[in-house]
């Protein structure tokens, strides 16, 4: 992947801020905050697939990978760099 994690996070934050019509920080859990619903979750998956040219497989559909911009960045880089995403820890939520 040609962009670094910081650039990817900024891009994801721009998308989220525009889509949710409010500022979103890199560690804001937009699901826990009630800002998104299941329909938006599908939109988020589609955005990630289209923007970063990757395929989100059924086994990738772990909410913890999608709940913050920083976690989504880790997921994107793991998929595009061929590595496995780091597991989420309950204390990170």
Short mmCIF file of C-alpha atoms in Angstrom, two decimals:
data_model
loop_
_atom_site.label_atom_id
_atom_site.label_comp_id
_atom_site.label_asym_id
_atom_site.label_seq_id
_atom_site.Cartn_x
_atom_site.Cartn_y
_atom_site.Cartn_z
CA UNK A 1 0.00 0.00 0.00
CA UNK A 2 1.46 3.34 -0.98
CA UNK A 3 -0.08 5.41 1.81
CA UNK A 4 0.85 5.12 5.46
CA UNK A 5 -1.53 4.46 8.33
CA UNK A 6 -1.77 8.15 9.28
CA UNK A 7 -2.93 9.11 5.78
CA UNK A 8 -5.39 6.22 5.67
CA UNK A 9 -6.83 7.21 9.06
CA UNK A 10 -7.23 10.82 7.90
CA UNK A 11 -9.03 9.67 4.76
CA UNK A 12 -11.37 7.40 6.72
CA UNK A 13 -12.09 10.21 9.20
CA UNK A 14 -12.97 12.53 6.30
CA UNK A 15 -15.41 9.94 4.95
CA UNK A 16 -16.98 9.34 8.37
CA UNK A 17 -17.24 13.05 9.19
CA UNK A 18 -18.98 13.74 5.89
CA UNK A 19 -21.26 10.69 6.07
CA UNK A 20 -22.21 11.19 9.73
CA UNK A 21 -22.33 15.00 9.50
CA UNK A 22 -20.27 15.41 12.66
CA UNK A 23 -16.62 15.34 13.64
CA UNK A 24 -15.23 11.90 14.35
CA UNK A 25 -11.92 11.25 16.07
CA UNK A 26 -9.61 8.33 15.25
CA UNK A 27 -10.68 6.39 18.36
CA UNK A 28 -14.37 7.40 18.52
CA UNK A 29 -16.53 4.28 18.57
CA UNK A 30 -19.32 5.47 16.29
CA UNK A 31 -21.28 2.25 16.88
CA UNK A 32 -21.24 2.60 20.68
CA UNK A 33 -22.09 6.30 20.34
CA UNK A 34 -25.22 5.36 18.39
CA UNK A 35 -24.12 7.33 15.33
CA UNK A 36 -24.49 4.43 12.90
CA UNK A 37 -26.87 1.59 12.19
CA UNK A 38 -26.62 -1.68 10.26
CA UNK A 39 -27.35 0.07 6.96
CA UNK A 40 -24.41 2.42 7.50
CA UNK A 41 -22.24 -0.58 8.43
CA UNK A 42 -22.90 -1.95 4.93
CA UNK A 43 -22.08 1.45 3.44
CA UNK A 44 -18.82 1.46 5.40
CA UNK A 45 -17.87 -1.98 4.06
CA UNK A 46 -18.64 -0.82 0.51
CA UNK A 47 -16.57 2.34 1.00
CA UNK A 48 -13.59 0.33 2.25
CA UNK A 49 -13.81 -2.13 -0.63
CA UNK A 50 -14.14 0.56 -3.30
CA UNK A 51 -11.69 3.11 -1.92
CA UNK A 52 -8.90 0.73 -0.94
CA UNK A 53 -9.43 -1.87 -3.71
CA UNK A 54 -9.90 -4.82 -1.40
CA UNK A 55 -12.55 -7.42 -0.72
CA UNK A 56 -14.13 -7.76 2.70
CA UNK A 57 -14.81 -11.46 3.13
CA UNK A 58 -17.52 -12.91 5.38
CA UNK A 59 -14.83 -13.96 7.86
CA UNK A 60 -13.63 -10.32 7.96
CA UNK A 61 -16.97 -9.04 9.23
CA UNK A 62 -15.92 -8.54 12.84
CA UNK A 63 -17.50 -5.39 14.25
CA UNK A 64 -14.37 -4.70 16.31
CA UNK A 65 -12.40 -4.13 13.09
CA UNK A 66 -14.89 -1.48 11.92
CA UNK A 67 -15.85 0.38 15.10
CA UNK A 68 -13.20 3.17 14.98
CA UNK A 69 -11.22 4.89 12.23
CA UNK A 70 -7.95 3.66 13.74
CA UNK A 71 -9.15 0.04 13.85
CA UNK A 72 -10.46 0.33 10.31
CA UNK A 73 -7.05 1.61 9.24
CA UNK A 74 -5.39 -1.45 10.79
CA UNK A 75 -7.86 -3.67 8.97
CA UNK A 76 -7.26 -1.94 5.62
CA UNK A 77 -3.48 -2.15 5.96
CA UNK A 78 -3.63 -5.78 7.05
CA UNK A 79 -5.75 -6.66 4.02
CA UNK A 80 -3.67 -4.68 1.55
CA UNK A 81 -0.30 -5.65 3.03
CA UNK A 82 -1.26 -9.32 3.29
CA UNK A 83 -0.94 -9.52 7.08
CA UNK A 84 -3.59 -10.50 9.56
CA UNK A 85 -5.23 -7.63 11.47
CA UNK A 86 -4.13 -7.34 15.08
CA UNK A 87 -6.78 -8.76 17.38
CA UNK A 88 -8.89 -6.23 19.24
CA UNK A 89 -8.68 -6.22 23.01
CA UNK A 90 -11.70 -5.62 25.21
CA UNK A 91 -9.81 -2.86 26.98
CA UNK A 92 -9.45 -0.99 23.68
CA UNK A 93 -13.19 -0.54 23.25
#
